Short mmCIF file of C-alpha atoms in Angstrom, two decimals:
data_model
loop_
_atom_site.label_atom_id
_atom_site.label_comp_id
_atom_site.label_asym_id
_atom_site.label_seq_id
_atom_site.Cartn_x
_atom_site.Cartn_y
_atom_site.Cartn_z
CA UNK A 1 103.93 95.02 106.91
CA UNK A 2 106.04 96.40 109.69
CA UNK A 3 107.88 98.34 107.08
CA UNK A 4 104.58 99.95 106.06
CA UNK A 5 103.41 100.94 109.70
CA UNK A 6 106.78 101.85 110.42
CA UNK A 7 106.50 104.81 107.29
CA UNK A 8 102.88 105.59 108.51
CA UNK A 9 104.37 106.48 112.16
CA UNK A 10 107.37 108.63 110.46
CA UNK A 11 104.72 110.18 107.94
CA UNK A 12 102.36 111.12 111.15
CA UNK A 13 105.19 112.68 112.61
CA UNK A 14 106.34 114.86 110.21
CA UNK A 15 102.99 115.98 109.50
CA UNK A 16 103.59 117.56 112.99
CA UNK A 17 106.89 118.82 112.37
CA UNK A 18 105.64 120.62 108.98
CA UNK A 19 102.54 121.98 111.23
CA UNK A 20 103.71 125.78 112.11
CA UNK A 21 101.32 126.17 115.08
CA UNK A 22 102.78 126.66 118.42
CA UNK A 23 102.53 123.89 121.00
CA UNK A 24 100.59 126.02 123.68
CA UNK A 25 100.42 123.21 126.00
CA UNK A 26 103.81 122.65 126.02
CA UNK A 27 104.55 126.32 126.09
CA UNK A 28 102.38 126.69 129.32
CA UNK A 29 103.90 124.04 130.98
CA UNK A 30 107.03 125.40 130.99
CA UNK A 31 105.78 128.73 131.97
CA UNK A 32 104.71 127.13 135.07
CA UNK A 33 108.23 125.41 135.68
CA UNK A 34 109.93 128.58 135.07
CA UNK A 35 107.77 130.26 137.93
CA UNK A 36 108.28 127.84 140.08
CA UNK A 37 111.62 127.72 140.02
CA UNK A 38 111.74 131.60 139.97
CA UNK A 39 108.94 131.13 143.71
CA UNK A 40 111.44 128.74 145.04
CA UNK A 41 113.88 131.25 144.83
CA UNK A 42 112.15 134.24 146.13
CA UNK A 43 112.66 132.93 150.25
CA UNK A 44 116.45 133.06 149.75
CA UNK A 45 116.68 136.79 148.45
CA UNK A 46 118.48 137.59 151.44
CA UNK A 47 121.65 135.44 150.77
CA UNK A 48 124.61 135.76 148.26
CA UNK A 49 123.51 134.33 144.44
CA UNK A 50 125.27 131.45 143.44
CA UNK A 51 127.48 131.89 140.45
CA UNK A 52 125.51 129.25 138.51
CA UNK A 53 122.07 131.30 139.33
CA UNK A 54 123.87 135.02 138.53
CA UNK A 55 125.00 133.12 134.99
CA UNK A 56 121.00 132.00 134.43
CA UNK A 57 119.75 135.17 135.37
CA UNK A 58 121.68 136.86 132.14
CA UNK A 59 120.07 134.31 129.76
CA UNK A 60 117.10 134.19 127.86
CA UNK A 61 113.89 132.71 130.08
CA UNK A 62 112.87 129.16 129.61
CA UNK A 63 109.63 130.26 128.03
CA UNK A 64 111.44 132.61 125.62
CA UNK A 65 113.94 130.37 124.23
CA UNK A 66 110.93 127.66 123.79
CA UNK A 67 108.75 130.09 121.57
CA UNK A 68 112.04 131.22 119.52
CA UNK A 69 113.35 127.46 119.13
CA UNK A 70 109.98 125.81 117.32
CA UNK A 71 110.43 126.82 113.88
CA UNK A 72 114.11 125.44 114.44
CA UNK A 73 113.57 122.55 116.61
CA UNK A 74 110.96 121.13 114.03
CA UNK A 75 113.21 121.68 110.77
CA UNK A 76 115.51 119.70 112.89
CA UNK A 77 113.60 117.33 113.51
CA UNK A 78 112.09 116.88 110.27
CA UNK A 79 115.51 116.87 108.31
CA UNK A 80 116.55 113.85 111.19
CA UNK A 81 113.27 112.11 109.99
CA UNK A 82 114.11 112.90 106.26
CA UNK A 83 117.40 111.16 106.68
CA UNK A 84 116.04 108.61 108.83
CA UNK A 85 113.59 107.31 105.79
CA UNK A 86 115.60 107.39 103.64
CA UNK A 87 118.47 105.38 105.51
CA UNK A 88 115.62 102.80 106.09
CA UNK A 89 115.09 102.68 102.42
CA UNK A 90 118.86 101.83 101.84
CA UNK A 91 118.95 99.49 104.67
CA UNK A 92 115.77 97.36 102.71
CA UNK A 93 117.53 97.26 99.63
CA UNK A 94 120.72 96.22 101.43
CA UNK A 95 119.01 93.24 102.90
CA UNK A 96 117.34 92.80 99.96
CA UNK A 97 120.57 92.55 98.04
CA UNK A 98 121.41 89.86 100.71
CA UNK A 99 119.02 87.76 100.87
CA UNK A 100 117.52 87.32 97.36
CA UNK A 101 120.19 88.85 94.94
CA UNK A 102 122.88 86.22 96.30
CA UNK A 103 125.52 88.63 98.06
CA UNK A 104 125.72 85.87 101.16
CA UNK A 105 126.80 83.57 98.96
CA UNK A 106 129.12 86.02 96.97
CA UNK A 107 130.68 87.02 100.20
CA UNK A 108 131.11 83.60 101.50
CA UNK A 109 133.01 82.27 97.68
CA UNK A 110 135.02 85.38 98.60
CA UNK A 111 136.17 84.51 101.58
CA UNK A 112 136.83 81.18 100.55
CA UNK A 113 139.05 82.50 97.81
CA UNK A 114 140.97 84.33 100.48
CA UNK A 115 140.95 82.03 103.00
CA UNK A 116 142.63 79.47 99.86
CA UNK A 117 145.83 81.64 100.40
CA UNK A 118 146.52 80.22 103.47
CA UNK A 119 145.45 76.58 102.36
CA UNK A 120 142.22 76.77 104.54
CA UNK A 121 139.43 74.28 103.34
CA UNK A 122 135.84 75.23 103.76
CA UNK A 123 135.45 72.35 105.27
CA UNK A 124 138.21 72.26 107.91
CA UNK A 125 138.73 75.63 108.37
CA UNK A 126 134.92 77.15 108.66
CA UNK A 127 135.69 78.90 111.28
CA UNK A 128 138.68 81.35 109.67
CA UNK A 129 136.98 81.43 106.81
CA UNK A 130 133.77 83.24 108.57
CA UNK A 131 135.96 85.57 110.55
CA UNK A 132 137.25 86.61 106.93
CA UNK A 133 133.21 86.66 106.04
CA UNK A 134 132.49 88.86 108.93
CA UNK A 135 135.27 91.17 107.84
CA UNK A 136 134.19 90.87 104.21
CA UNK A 137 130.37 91.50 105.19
CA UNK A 138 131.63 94.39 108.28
CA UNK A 139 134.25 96.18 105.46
CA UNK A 140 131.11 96.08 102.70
CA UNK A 141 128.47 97.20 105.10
CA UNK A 142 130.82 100.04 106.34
CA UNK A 143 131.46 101.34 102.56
CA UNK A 144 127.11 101.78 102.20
CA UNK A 145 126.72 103.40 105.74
CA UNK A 146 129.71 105.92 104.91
CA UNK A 147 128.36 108.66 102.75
CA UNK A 148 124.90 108.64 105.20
CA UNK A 149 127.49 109.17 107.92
CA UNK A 150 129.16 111.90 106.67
CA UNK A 151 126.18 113.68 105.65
CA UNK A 152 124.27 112.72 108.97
CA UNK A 153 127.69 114.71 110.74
CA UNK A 154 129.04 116.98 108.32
CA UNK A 155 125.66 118.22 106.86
CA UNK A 156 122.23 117.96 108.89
CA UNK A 157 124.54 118.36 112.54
CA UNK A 158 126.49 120.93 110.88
CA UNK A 159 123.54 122.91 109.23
CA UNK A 160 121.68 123.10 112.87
CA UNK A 161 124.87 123.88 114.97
CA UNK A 162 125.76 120.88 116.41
CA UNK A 163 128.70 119.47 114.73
CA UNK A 164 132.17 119.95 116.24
CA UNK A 165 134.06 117.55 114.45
CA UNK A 166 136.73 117.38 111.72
CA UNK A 167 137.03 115.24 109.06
CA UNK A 168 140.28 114.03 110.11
CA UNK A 169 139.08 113.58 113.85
CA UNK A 170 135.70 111.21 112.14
CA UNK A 171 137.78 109.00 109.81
CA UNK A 172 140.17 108.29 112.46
CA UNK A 173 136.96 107.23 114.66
CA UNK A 174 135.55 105.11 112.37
CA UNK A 175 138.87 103.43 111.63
CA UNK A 176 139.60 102.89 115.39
CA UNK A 177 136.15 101.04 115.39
CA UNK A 178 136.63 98.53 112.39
CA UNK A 179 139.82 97.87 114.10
CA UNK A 180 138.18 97.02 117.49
CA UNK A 181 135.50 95.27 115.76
CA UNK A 182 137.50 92.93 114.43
CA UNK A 183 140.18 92.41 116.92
CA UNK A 184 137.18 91.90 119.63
CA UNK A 185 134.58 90.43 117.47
CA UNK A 186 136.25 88.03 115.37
CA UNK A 187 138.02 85.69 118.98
CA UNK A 188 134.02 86.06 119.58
CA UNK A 189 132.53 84.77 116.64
CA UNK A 190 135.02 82.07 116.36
CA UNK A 191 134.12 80.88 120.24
CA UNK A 192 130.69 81.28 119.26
CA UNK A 193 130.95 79.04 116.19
CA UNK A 194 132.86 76.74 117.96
CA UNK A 195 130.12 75.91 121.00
CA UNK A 196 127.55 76.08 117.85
CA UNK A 197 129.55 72.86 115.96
CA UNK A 198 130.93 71.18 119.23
CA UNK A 199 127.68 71.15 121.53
CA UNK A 200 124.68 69.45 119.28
CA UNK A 201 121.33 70.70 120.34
CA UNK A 202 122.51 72.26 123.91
CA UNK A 203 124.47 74.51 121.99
CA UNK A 204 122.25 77.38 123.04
CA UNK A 205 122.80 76.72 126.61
CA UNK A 206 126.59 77.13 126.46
CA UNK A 207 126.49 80.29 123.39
CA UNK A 208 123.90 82.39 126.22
CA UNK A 209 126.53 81.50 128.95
CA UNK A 210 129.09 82.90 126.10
CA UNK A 211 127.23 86.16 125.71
CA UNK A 212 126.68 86.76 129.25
CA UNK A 213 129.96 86.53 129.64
CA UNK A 214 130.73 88.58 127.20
CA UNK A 215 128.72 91.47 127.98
CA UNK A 216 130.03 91.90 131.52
CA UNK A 217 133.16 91.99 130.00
CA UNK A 218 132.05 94.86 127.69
CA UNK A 219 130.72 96.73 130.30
CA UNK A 220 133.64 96.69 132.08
CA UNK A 221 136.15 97.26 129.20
CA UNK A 222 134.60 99.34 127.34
CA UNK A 223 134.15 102.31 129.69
CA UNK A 224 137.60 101.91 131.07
CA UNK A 225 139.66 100.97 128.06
CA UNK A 226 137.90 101.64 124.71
CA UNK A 227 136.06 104.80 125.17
CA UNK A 228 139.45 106.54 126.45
CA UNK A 229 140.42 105.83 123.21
CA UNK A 230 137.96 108.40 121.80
CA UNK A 231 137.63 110.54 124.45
CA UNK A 232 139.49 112.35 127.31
CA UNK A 233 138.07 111.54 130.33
CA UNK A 234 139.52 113.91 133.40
CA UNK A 235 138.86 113.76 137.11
CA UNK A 236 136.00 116.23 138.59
CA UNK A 237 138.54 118.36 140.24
CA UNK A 238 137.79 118.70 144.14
CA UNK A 239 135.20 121.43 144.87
CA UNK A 240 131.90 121.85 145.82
CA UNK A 241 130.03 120.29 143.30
CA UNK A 242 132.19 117.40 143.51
CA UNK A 243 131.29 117.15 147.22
CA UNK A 244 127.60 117.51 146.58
CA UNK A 245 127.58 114.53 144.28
CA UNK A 246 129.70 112.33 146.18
CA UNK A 247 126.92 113.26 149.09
CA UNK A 248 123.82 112.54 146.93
CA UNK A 249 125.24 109.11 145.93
CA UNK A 250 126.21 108.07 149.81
CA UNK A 251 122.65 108.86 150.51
CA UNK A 252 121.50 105.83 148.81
CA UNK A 253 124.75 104.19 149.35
CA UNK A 254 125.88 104.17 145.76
CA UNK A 255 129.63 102.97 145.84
CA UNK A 256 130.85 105.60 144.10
CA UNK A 257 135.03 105.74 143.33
CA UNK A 258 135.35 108.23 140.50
CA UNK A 259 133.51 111.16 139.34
CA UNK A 260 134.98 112.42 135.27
CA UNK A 261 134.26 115.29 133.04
CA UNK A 262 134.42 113.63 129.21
CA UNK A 263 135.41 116.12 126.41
CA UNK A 264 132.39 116.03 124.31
CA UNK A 265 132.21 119.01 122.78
CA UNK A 266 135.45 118.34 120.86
CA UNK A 267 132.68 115.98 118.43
CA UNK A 268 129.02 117.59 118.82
CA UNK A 269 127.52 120.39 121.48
CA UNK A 270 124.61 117.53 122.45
CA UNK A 271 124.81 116.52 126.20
CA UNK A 272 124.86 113.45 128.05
CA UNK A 273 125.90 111.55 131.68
CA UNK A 274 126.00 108.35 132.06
CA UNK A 275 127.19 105.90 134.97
CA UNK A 276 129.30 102.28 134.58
CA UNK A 277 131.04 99.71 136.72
CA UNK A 278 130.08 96.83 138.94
CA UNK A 279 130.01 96.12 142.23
CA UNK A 280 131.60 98.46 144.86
CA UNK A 281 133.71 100.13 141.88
CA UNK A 282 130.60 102.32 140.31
CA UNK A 283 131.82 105.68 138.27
CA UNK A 284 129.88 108.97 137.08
CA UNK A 285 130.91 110.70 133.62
CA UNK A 286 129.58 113.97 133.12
CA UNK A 287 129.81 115.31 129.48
CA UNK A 288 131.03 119.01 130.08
CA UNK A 289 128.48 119.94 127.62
CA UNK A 290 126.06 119.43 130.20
CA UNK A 291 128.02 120.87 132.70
CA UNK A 292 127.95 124.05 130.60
CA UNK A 293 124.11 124.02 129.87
CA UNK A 294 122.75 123.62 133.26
CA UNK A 295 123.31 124.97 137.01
CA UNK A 296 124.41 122.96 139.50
CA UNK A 297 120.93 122.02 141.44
CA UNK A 298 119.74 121.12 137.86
CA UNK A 299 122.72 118.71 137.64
CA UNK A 300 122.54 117.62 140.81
CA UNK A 301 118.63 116.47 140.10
CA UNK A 302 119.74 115.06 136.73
CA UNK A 303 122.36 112.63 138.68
CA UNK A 304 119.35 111.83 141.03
CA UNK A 305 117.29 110.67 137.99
CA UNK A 306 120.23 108.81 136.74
CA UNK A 307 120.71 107.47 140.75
CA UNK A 308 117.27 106.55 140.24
CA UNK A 309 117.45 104.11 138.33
CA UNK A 310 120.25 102.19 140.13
CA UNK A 311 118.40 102.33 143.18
CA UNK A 312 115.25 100.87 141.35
CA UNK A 313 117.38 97.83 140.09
CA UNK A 314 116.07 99.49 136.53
CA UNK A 315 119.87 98.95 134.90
CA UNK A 316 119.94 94.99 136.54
CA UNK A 317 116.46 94.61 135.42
CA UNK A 318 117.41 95.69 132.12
CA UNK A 319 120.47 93.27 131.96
CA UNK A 320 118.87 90.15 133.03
CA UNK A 321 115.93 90.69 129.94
CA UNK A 322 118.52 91.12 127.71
CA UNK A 323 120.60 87.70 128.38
CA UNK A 324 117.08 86.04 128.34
CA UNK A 325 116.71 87.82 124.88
CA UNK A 326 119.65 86.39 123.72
CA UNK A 327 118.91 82.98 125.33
CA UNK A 328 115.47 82.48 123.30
CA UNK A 329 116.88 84.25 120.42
CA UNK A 330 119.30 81.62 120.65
CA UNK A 331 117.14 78.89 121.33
CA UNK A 332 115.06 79.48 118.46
CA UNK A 333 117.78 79.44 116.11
CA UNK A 334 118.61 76.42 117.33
CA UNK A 335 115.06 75.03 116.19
CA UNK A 336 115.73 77.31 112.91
CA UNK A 337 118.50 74.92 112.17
CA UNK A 338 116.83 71.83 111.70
CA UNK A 339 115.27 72.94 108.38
CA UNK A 340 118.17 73.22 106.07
CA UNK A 341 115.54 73.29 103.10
CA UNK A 342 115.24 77.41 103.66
CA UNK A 343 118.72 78.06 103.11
CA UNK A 344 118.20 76.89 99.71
CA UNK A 345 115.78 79.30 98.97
CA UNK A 346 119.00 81.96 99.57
CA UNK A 347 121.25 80.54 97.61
CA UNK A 348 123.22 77.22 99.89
CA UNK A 349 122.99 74.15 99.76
CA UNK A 350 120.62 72.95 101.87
CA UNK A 351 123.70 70.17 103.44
CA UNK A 352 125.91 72.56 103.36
CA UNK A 353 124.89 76.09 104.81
CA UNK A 354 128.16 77.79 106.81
CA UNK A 355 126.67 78.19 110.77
CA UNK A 356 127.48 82.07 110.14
CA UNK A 357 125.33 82.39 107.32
CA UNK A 358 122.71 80.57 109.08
CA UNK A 359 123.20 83.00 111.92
CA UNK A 360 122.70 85.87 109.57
CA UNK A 361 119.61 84.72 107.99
CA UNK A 362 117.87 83.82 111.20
CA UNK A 363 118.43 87.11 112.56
CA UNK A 364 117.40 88.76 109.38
CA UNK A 365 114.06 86.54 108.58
CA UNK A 366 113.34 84.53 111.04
CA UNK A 367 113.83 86.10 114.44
CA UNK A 368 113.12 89.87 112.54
CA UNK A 369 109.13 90.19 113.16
CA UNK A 370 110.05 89.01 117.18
CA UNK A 371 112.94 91.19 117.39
CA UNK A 372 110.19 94.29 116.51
CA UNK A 373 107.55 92.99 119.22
CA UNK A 374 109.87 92.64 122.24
CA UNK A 375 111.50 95.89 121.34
CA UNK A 376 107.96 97.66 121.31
CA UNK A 377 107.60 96.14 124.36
CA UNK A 378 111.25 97.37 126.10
CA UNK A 379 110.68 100.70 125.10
CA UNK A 380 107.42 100.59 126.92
CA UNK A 381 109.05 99.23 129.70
CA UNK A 382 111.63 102.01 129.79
CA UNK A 383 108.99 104.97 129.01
CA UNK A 384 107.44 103.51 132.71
CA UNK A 385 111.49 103.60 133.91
CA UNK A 386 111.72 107.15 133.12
CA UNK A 387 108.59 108.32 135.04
CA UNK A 388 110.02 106.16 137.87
CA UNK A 389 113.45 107.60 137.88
CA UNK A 390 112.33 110.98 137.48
CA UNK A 391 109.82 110.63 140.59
CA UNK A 392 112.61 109.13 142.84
CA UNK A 393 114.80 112.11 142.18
CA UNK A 394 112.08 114.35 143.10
CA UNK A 395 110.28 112.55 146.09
CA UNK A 396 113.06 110.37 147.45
CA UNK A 397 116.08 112.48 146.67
CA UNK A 398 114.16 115.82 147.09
CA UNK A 399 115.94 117.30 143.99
CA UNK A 400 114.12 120.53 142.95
CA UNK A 401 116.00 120.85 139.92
CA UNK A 402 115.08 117.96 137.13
CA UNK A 403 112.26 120.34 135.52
CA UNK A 404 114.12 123.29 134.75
CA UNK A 405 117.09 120.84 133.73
CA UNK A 406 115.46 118.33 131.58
CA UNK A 407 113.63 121.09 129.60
CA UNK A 408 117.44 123.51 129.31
CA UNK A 409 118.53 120.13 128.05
CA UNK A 410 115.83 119.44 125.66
CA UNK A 411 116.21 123.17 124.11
CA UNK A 412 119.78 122.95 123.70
CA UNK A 413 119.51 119.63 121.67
CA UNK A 414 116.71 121.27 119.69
CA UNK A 415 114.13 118.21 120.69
CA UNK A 416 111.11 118.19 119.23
CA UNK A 417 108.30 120.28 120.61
CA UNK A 418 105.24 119.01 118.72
CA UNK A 419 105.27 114.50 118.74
CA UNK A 420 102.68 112.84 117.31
CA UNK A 421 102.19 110.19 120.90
CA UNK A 422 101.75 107.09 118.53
CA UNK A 423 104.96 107.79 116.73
CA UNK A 424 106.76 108.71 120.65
CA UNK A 425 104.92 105.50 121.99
CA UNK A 426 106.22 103.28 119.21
CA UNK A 427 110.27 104.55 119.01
CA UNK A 428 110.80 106.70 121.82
CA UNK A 429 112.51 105.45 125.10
CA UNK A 430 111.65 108.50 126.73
CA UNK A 431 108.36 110.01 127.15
CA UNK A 432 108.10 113.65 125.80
CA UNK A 433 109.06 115.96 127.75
CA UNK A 434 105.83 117.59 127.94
CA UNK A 435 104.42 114.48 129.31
CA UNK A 436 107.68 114.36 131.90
CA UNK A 437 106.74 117.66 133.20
CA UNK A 438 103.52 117.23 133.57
CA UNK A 439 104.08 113.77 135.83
CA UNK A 440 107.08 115.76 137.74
CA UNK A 441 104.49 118.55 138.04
CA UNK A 442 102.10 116.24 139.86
CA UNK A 443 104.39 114.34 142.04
CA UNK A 444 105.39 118.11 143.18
CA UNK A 445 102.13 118.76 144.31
CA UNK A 446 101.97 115.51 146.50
CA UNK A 447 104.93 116.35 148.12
CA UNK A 448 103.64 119.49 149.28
CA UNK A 449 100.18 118.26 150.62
CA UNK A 450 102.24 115.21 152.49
CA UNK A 451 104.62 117.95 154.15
#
C-alpha cells in the first residue's frame, strides 16, 4: 500500500517535471525579490560598492537565470526521480530477497561457518557471530548499492554539471566508510546485544540509554574526527566577514569558538552550512561553494536562518523526538519478541531466532508502516521549522538577505521549479521555495508597517 502511494506521489511529480510550461508564479515572485533587493540598494548610491555587490552586478539577473534554468532544472529533476524509482524498485526486491527467499538465514549459516574458524559456537558466541552477520549483511548490501552509486555520481551529477569527483577520490570514500562502519558499529551492536540478552524485559530501558549515549557521542566525533577524514576543513581567515558572523552569533549569545571553510567542491559544486558542538563549544562550517555563490549579506541571512533554529530550541527539539523514537521503537520490539512463532514464517526456528535477526525483521515488518507515519509527521514538523527559522532571520535578526540567497542557492543546485505540493508535503523537509518567498515576502511587509 505505501509502496503504491509512494509511486502515485513520484508519478504526480514527474508529470510536472515533463510539463514544459513556465512557472509564472514562481517567476513573478522572484521578480519582486530581485527589485527589492535592487530598491534597498538605491539609498546607498552614494557610497563605495562592495566587492561582493560589483561581482553580482556582472551576472545574469535572478529572473533571467530562473527563465533559462527550467528546461534544465526539470530534466534534472526528473532524471533524480527516474533513478530514485528505480532504486526503490531494487530496494523491494532486496528486502524481498530477505525476508521470503531465505538470505537472513543464508547470511546467518555464513557467519556461523566463519565464526567456526575461531571455534565460536552459535550458542556461546552469538554475539561475534552477528558482528560477522552485520559485516556479511553491510559487505552484501554495499555490493547492490554500488553500481546505483556510481551512476547516481559519475552519470546523472556528471551529465548536469555537478560532479567533481574522481573515481579514485569515491572508492577511497566508500572504503573509509565500511571501515568506520565496522570499527564503530560492530563495539555497538555487540553492547546492544548484550543489554538485549542480559536485561529481560527492561532491556529497552537500558538499549535507549545506549543510543542516547551514543548519539551524543556521534555528534561530537563525527564533526571533529570523522568528517576531517573526508574533508579539509580550514579556519575562516580573520576579516570582515569573519567579524560580521562572530557579531550576528553574540547577538543571540551563540557560543561560538570556530568558524571553517570545508572544501566541497573538490566532490560536487552543490552548497551547504551547517553548525555542530555542544554546550559553550558550538562551531560554523561554511562549504566554500556557498561562499562562492552568494554575497556576503546573503550569507550573513543564511547563518541567521541556520541561528534560527538554535535559538528556537528547533535542533534540541529535534533530538529529544528522536531518542523517544528510538525508545518506543525499542519498546515495541521488545513486545515483538514474545511471539517467536513469526520468525518461523522467515525461515528460524521459532526457539531459536539470533536477537540480530530479530532486530532486522522488526525493523523491516513490524515497526516499517510506523516508521512511514512518524516520518510524515517530522517532515511536517520541520516544513513549520523552516518558516520559523526563516522569519527569525528576517524579523529578529533583521537580515535582508535570505530571499535573494535562498533562491541564488536554489538555481545553482538546479531545484525544481514546478512541485506537485502533495508530492513536496509528503518527502520534502523544506517547503518550496516559492512558498518560502512568499512567507518571507509577507513577514517583510509586517516589518515595515510595525516600523
Amino acid at each position: 500500500m505505501v509502496v503504491g502511494f509512494e509511486y502515485w506521489l513520484d508519478c504526480r511529480q514527474a508529470k510536472q517535471f515533463k510539463d514544459k510550461e513556465e512557472p509564472k508564479e514562481l517567476f513573478d515572485i522572484v521578480a519582486k525579490v530581485e527589485k527589492d533587493v535592487k530598491d534597498k540598494d538605491k539609498p546607498a548610491k552614494d557610497k563605495p560598492a562592495k566587492d561582493s555587490d560589483k561581482k553580482d552586478e556582472k551576472k545574469e539577473s535572478l529572473s533571467s537565470r530562473m527563465r533559462s534554468q527550467f528546461k534544465s532544472s526539470s530534466a534534472y529533476g526528473l532524471d533524480k526521480l527516474t533513478f530514485s524509482q528505480l532504486t526503490k524498485f531494487v530496494s523491494i526486491l532486496e528486502t524481498f530477497a530477505y525476508l521470503l527467499l531465505g538470505l537472513f538465514p543464508y547470511f546467518w549459516t555464513l557467519a556461523c561457518t566463519a565464526g567456526a574458524k575461531f571455534g565460536w559456537t552459535e550458542g556461546e558466541d552469538e554475539i561475534k557471530i552477528s558482528c560477522l552477520f552485520f559485516i556479511i549483511s553491510t559487505v552484501a548490501g554495499e555490493i547492490i548499492q554500488l553500481p546505483f552509486s556510481l551512476y547516481s555520481q559519475f552519470v546523472i551529477e556528471e551529465r548536469h554539471g555537478f560532479n567533481k569527483n574522481t573515481l579514485g577520490l569515491f572508492l577511497t570514500d566508500k572504503l573509509k566508510s565500511q571501515v568506520l562502519t565496522y570499527a564503530i558499529g560492530s563495539p555497538f551492536l555487540a553492547l546492544l546485544l548484550k543489554i538485549v540478552h542480559t536485561f529481560g524485559d527492561m532491556f529497552y530501558v537500558y538499549v535507549w540509554g545506549l543510543v542516547l549515549f551514543f548519539s551524543i557521542f556521534m555528534l561530537t566525533v563525527y564533526p571533529e574526527f570523522i568528517m576531517p577524514m573526508f574533508n579539509k576543513f580550514t579556519p575562516l581567515e580573520d576579516g570582515p566577514l569573519k567579524t560580521k558572523i562572530e557579531d550576528l552569533a553574540s547577538t543571540i549569545n551563540y557560543p561560538l569558538t570556530k568558524l571553517f571553510v570545508i572544501d566541497g567542491s573538490k566532490r560536487s559544486s552543490h552548497s551547504n552550512a551547517f553548525m555542530f558542538g555542544f554546550g559553550k563549544n558550538k562551531r560554523i562550517v561554511l562549504f566554500d561553494t556557498l561562499m562562492d555563490q552568494v554575497n556576503e549579506t546573503e550569507l550573513l541571512s543564511i547563518l541567521g536562518h541556520e541561528l534560527g533554529h538554535w535559538a528556537l530550541s528547533h535542533t534540541a527539539i529535534n533530538f529529544l523526538v528522536t531518542q523517544l523514537y528510538f525508545g518506543a521503537a525499542f519498546y515495541t520490539f521488545g513486545i515483538f519478541q514474545n511471539y517467536p512463532q513469526l520468525y518461523a514464517a522467515f525461515g528460524f526456528p521459532e526457539d531459536g531466532v539470533p536477537s540480530i535477526v530479530a532486530l532486522f525483521l522488526f525493523f523491516q515488518t513490524v515497526w516499517a508502516p510506523v516508521d512511514k507515519v512518524i516520518s510524515f509527521l517530522l517532515t511536517l514538523n520541520s516544513r513549520a521549522c523552516e518558516y520559523q527559522a526563516d522569519k527569525y532571520s528576517i524579523a529578529k535578526l533583521r537580515q535582508t538577505g535570505l530571499k535573494s540567497g535562498l533562491t541564488k542557492i536554489h538555481l545553482e543546485n538546479l531545484g525544481a521549479m514546478k512541485i506537485d505540493w502533495l508530492y513536496s508535503m509528503y518527502h520534502h523537509s523544506h517547503p518550496t521555495l516559492g512558498e518560502r518567498l512568499k512567507r518571507m515576502g509577507e513577514e517583510e511587509a509586517k516589518l515595515v508597517k510595525r516600523d
